[in-house]
mmCIF file of C-alpha atoms and ligand atoms in Angstrom:
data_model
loop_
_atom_site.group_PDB
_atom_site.id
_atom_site.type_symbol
_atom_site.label_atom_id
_atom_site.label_comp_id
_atom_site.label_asym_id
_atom_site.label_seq_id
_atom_site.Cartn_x
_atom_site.Cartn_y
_atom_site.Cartn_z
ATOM 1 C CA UNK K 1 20.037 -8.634 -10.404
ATOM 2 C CA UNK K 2 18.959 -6.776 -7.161
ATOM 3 C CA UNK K 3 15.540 -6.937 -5.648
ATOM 4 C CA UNK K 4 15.767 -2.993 -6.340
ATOM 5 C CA UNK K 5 16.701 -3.551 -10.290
ATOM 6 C CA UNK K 6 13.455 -5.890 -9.799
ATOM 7 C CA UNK K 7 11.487 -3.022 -8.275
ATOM 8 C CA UNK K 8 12.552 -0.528 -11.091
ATOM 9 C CA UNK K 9 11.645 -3.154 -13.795
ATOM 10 C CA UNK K 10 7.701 -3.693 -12.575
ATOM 11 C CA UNK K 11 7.459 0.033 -12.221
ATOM 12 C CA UNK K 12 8.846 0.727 -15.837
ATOM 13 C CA UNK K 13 6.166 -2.000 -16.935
ATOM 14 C CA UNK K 14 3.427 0.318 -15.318
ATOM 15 C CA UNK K 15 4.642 3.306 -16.772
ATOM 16 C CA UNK K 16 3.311 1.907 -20.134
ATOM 17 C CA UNK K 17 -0.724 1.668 -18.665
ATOM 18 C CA UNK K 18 -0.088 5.365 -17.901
ATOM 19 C CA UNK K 19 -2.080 7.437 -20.433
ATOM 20 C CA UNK K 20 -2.100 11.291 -21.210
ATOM 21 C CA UNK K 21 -4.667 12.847 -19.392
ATOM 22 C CA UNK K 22 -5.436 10.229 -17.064
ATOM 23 C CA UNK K 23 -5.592 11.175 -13.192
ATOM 24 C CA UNK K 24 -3.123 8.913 -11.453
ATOM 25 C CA UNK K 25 -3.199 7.758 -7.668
ATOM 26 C CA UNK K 26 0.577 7.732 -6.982
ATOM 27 C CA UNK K 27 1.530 4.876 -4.034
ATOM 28 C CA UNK K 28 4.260 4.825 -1.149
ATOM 29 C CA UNK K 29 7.417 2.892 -0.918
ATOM 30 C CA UNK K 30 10.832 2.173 -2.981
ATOM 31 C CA UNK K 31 8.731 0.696 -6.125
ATOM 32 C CA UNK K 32 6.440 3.105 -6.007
ATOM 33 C CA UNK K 33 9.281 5.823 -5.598
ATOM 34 C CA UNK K 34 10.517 4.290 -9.018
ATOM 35 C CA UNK K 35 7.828 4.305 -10.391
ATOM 36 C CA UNK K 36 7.083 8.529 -9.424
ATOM 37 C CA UNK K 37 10.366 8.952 -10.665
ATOM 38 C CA UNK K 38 10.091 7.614 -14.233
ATOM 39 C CA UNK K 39 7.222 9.384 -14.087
ATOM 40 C CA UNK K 40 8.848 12.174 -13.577
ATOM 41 C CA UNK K 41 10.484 11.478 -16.421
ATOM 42 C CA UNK K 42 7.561 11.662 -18.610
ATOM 43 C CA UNK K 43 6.367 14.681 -17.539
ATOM 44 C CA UNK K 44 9.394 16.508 -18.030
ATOM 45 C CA UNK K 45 9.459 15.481 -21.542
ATOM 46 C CA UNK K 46 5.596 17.321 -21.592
ATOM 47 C CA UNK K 47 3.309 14.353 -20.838
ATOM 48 C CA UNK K 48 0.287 15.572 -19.407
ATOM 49 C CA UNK K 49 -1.117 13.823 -15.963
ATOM 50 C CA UNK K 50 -2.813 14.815 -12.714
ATOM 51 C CA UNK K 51 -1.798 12.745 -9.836
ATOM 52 C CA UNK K 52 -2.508 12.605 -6.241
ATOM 53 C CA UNK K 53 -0.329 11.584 -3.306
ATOM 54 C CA UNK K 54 -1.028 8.340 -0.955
ATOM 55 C CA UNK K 55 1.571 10.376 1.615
ATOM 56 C CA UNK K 56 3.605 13.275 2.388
ATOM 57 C CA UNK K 57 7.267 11.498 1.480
ATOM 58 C CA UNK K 58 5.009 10.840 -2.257
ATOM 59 C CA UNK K 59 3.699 14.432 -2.490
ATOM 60 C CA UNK K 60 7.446 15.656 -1.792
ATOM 61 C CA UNK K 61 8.571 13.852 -4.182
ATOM 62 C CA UNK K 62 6.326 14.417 -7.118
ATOM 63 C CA UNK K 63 6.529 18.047 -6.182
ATOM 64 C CA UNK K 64 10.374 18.409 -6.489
ATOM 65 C CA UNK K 65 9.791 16.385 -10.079
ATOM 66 C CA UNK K 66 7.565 18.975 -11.433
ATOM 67 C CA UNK K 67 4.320 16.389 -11.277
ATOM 68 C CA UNK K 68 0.910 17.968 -11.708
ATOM 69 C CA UNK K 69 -0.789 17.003 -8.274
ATOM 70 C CA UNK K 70 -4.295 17.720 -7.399
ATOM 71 C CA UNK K 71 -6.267 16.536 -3.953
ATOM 72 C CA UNK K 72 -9.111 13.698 -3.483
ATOM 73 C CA UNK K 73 -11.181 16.224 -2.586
ATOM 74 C CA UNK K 74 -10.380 18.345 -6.165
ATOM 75 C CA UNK K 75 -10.480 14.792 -8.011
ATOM 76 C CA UNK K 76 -12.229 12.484 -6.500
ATOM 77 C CA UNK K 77 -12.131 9.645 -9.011
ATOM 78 C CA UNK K 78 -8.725 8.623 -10.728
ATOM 79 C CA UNK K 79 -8.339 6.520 -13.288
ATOM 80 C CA UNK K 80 -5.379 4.023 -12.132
ATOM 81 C CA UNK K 81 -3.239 3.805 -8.862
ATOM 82 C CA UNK K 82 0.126 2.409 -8.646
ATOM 83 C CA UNK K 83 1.194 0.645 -6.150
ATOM 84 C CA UNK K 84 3.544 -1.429 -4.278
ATOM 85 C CA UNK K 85 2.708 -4.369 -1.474
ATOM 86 C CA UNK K 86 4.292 -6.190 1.126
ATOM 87 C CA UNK K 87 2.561 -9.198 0.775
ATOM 88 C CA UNK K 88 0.112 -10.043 -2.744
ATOM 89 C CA UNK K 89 -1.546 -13.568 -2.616
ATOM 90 C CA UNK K 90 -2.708 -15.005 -5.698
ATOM 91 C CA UNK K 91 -6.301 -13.805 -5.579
ATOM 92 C CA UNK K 92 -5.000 -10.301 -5.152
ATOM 93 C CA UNK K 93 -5.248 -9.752 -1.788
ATOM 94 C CA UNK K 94 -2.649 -7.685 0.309
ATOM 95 C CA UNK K 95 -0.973 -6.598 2.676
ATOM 96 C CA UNK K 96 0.257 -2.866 3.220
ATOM 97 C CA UNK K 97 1.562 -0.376 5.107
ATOM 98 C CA UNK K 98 5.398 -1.228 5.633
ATOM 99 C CA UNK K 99 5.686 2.087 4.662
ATOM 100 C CA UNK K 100 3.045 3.483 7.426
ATOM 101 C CA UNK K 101 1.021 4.974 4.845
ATOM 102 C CA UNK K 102 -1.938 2.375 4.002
ATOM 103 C CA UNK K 103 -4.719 4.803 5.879
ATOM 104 C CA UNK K 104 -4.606 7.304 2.548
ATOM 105 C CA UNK K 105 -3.079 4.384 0.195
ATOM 106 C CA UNK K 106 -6.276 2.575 0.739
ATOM 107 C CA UNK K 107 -8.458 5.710 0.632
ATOM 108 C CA UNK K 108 -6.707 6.417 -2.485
ATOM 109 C CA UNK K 109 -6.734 3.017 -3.951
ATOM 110 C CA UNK K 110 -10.622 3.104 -3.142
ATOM 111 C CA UNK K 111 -11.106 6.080 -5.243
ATOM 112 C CA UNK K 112 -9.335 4.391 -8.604
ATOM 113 C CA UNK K 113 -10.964 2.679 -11.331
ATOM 114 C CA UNK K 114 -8.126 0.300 -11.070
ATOM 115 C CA UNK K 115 -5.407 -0.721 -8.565
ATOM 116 C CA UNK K 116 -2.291 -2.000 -9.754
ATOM 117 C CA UNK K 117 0.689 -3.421 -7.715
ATOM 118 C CA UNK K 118 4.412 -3.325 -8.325
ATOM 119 C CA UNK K 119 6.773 -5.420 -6.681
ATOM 120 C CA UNK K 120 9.531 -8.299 -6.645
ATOM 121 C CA UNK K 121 8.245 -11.471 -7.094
ATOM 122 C CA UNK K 122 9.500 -12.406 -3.524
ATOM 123 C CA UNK K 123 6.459 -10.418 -2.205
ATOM 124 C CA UNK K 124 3.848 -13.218 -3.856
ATOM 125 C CA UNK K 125 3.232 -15.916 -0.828
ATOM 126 C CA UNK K 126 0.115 -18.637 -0.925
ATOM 127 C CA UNK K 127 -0.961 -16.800 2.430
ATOM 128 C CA UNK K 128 -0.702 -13.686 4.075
ATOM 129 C CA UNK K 129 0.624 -13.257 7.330
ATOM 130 C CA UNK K 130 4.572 -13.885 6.994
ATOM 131 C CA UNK K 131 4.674 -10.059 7.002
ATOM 132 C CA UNK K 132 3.462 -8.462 9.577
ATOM 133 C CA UNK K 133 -0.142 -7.207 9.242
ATOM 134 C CA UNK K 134 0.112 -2.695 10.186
ATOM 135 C CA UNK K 135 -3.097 -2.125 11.904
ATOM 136 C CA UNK K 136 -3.414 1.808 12.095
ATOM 137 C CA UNK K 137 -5.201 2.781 15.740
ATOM 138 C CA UNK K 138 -5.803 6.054 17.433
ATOM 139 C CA UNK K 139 -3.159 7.192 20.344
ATOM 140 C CA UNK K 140 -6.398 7.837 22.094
ATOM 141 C CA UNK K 141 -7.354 4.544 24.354
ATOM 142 C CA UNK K 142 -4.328 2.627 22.832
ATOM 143 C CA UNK K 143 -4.734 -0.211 25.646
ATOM 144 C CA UNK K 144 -8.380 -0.972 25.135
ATOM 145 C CA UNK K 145 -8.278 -0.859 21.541
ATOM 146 C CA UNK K 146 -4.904 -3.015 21.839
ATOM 147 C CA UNK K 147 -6.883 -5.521 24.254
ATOM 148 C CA UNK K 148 -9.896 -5.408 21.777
ATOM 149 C CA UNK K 149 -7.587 -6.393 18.531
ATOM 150 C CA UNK K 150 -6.403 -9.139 19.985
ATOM 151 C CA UNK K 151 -9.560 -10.398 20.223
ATOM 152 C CA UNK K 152 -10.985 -9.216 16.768
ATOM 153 C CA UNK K 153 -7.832 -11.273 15.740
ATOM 154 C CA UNK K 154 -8.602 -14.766 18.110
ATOM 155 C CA UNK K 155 -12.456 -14.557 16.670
ATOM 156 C CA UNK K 156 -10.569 -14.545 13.217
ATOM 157 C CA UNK K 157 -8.591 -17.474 14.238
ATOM 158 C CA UNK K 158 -5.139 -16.195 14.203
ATOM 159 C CA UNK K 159 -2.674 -15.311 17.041
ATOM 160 C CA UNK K 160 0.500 -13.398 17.251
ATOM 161 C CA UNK K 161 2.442 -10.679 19.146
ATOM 162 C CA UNK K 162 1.121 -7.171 18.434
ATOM 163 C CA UNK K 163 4.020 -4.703 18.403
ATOM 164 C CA UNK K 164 3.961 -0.516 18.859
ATOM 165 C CA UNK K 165 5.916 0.590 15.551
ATOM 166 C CA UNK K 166 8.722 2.988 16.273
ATOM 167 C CA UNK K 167 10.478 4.780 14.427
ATOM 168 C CA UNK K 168 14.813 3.890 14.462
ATOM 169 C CA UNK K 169 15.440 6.826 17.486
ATOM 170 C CA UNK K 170 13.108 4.606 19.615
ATOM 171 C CA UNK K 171 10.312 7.460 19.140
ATOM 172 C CA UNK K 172 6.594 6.115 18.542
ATOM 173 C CA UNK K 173 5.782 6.090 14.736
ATOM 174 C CA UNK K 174 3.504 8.592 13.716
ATOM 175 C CA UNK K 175 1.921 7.715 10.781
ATOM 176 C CA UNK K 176 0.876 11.414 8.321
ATOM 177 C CA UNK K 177 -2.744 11.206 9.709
ATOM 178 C CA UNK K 178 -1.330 11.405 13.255
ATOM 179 C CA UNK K 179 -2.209 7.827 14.698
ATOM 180 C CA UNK K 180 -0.133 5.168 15.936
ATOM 181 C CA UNK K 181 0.461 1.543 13.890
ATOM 182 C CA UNK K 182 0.217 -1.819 15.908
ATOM 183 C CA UNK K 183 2.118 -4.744 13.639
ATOM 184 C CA UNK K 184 0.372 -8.050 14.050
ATOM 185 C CA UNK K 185 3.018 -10.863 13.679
ATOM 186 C CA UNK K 186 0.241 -13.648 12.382
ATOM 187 C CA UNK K 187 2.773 -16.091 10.688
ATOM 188 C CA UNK K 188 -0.289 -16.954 8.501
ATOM 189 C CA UNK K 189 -3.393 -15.308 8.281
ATOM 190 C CA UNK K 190 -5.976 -18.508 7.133
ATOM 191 C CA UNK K 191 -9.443 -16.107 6.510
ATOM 192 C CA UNK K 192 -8.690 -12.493 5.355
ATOM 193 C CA UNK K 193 -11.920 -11.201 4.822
ATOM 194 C CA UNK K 194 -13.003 -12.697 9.008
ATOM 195 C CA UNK K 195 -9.674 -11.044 10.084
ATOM 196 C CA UNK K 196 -10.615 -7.478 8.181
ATOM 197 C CA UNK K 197 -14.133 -7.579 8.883
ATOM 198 C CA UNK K 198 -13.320 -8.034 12.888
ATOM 199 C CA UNK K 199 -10.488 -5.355 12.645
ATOM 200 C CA UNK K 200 -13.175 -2.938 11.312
ATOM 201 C CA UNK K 201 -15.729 -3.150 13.683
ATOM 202 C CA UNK K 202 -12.868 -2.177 16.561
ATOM 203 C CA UNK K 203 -13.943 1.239 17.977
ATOM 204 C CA UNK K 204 -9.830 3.174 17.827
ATOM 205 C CA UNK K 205 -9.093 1.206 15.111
ATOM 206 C CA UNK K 206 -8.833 3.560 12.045
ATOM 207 C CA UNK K 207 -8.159 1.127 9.032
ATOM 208 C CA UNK K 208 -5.475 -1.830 8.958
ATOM 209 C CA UNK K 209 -3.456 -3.064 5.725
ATOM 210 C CA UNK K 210 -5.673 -6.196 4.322
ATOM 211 C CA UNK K 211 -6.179 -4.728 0.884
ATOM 212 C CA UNK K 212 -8.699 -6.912 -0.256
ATOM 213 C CA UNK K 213 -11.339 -6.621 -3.440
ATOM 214 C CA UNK K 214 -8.783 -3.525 -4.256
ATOM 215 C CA UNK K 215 -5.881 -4.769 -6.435
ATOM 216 C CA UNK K 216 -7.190 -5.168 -10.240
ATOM 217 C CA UNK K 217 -3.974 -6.608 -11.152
ATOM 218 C CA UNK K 218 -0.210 -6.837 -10.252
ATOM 219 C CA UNK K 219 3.203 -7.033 -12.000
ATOM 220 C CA UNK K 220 5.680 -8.804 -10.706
ATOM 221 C CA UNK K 221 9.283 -8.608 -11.758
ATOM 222 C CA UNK K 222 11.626 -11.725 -10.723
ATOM 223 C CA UNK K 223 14.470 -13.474 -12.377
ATOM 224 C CA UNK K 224 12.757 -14.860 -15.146
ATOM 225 C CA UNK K 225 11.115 -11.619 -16.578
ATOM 226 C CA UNK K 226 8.094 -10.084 -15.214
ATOM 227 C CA UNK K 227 4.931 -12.111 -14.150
ATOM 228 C CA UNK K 228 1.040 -10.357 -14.527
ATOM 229 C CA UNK K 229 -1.547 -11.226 -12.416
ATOM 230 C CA UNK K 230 -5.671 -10.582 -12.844
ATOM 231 C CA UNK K 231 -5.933 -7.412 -15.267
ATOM 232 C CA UNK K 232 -3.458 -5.224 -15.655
ATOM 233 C CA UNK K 233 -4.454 -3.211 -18.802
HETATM 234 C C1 5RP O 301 3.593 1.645 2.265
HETATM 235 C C2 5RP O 301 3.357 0.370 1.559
HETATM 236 C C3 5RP O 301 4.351 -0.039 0.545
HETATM 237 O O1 5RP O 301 3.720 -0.095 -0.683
HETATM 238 C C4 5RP O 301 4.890 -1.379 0.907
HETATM 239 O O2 5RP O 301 5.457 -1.281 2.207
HETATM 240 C C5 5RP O 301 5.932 -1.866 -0.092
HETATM 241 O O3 5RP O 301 7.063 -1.078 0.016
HETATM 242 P P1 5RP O 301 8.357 -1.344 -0.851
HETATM 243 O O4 5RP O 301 8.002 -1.049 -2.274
HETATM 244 O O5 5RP O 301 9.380 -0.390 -0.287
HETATM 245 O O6 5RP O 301 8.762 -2.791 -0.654
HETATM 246 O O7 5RP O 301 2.380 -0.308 1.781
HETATM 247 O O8 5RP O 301 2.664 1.856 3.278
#
């Protein structure tokens, strides 16, 4: 079985939280892109839903699936949003934004009665850090807000290259709110919360991809059958 058959299996064990009516946060990636699609599904058998977006590669695709989508601003609180994760440790903390969208992901996920992640089981780890931590940061001042992450990160007590994203032409990344992303290679990231509390008091930086006190529950789809974490109904 491929990691993508994995993907598609956690996403088609999400479908079945999904309940008429409910208003649905709708997450970024290639689970999450299952996921919209069996959705899609759904709907076009007549199952009523009202999702919003976590980015414009989401939106496009629920659009050209016929998905009812509405705004934060029109629906401020949602039910349930599904997700996927680079990184999930076992209390449910993660990191995000290999897909550059965690800025509106974690708005999003903020605005849900419940967070649930999708993913291979080869995204849980005992610590964070293996993947690269995003930290989303204005184009505005890049240096100084560069200089002052790295030492938001040594006061957490980690270390590690930070690196510009770009996209595969060699162009800086863009991310859909129009900032730049600095990756953080940590290795291991020992004190979460320290690392995201320091991130957030950096003047430039806009939000970075600790997810943590968000997730409600996760599945997790690996060789053996599909593993639940924390609440998940
Ligand atoms: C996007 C994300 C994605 O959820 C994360 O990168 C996982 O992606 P995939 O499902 O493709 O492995 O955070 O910003």
């Amino acid at each position: 079985m491929t990691a993508d058959d994995l993907k598609k299996q956690a996403a088609a064990r999400a479908l079945e939280l999904v309940r008429p009516g409910m208003r649905l946060g709708l997450g970024t990636g290639s689970t999450a892109k299952h996921f919209v699609d069996l959705l899609g599904l759904r709907v076009a058998e007549g199952f009523e839903i009202l999702c919003v977006a976590t980015s414009e590669a989401t939106q496009a695709q629920a659009v050209a699936l016929g998905i009812p989508l509405s705004t934060l601003d029109e629906t401020p609180e949602l039910d349930l949003t599904v997700d996927g994760a680079d990184e999930i440790d076992p209390q449910l903390r993660l990191i995000k934004g290999g897909g550059a969208a965690l800025l509106r992901e974690k708005i999003v996920a903020s605005a849900s009665a419940r967070m649930v992640v999708i993913a291979d089981d080869g995204k849980l780890v005992k610590t964070l850090g293996r993947f690269p931590l995003p930290i989303e940061v204005v184009p505005f001042g890049l240096e100084v807000t560069r200089r002052a992450v790295v030492e938001a990160i040594a006061a957490a007590g980690a270390a590690g290259e930070l690196v510009l994203r770009r996209r595969p032409d060699g162009a800086i990344l863009v991310t859909d709110g129009g900032h730049y992303l600095l990756d953080a290679h940590l290795g291991a990231i020992e004190r979460p919360e320290a690392l995201a509390q320091a991130l957030n008091g950096v003047p430039g930086v806009v939000e970075h991809g600790l997810f943590i006190g968000l997730a409600s529950g996760a599945i997790l789809a690996g060789a053996d059958g599909l593993k639940l974490l924390g609440r998940i109904g």
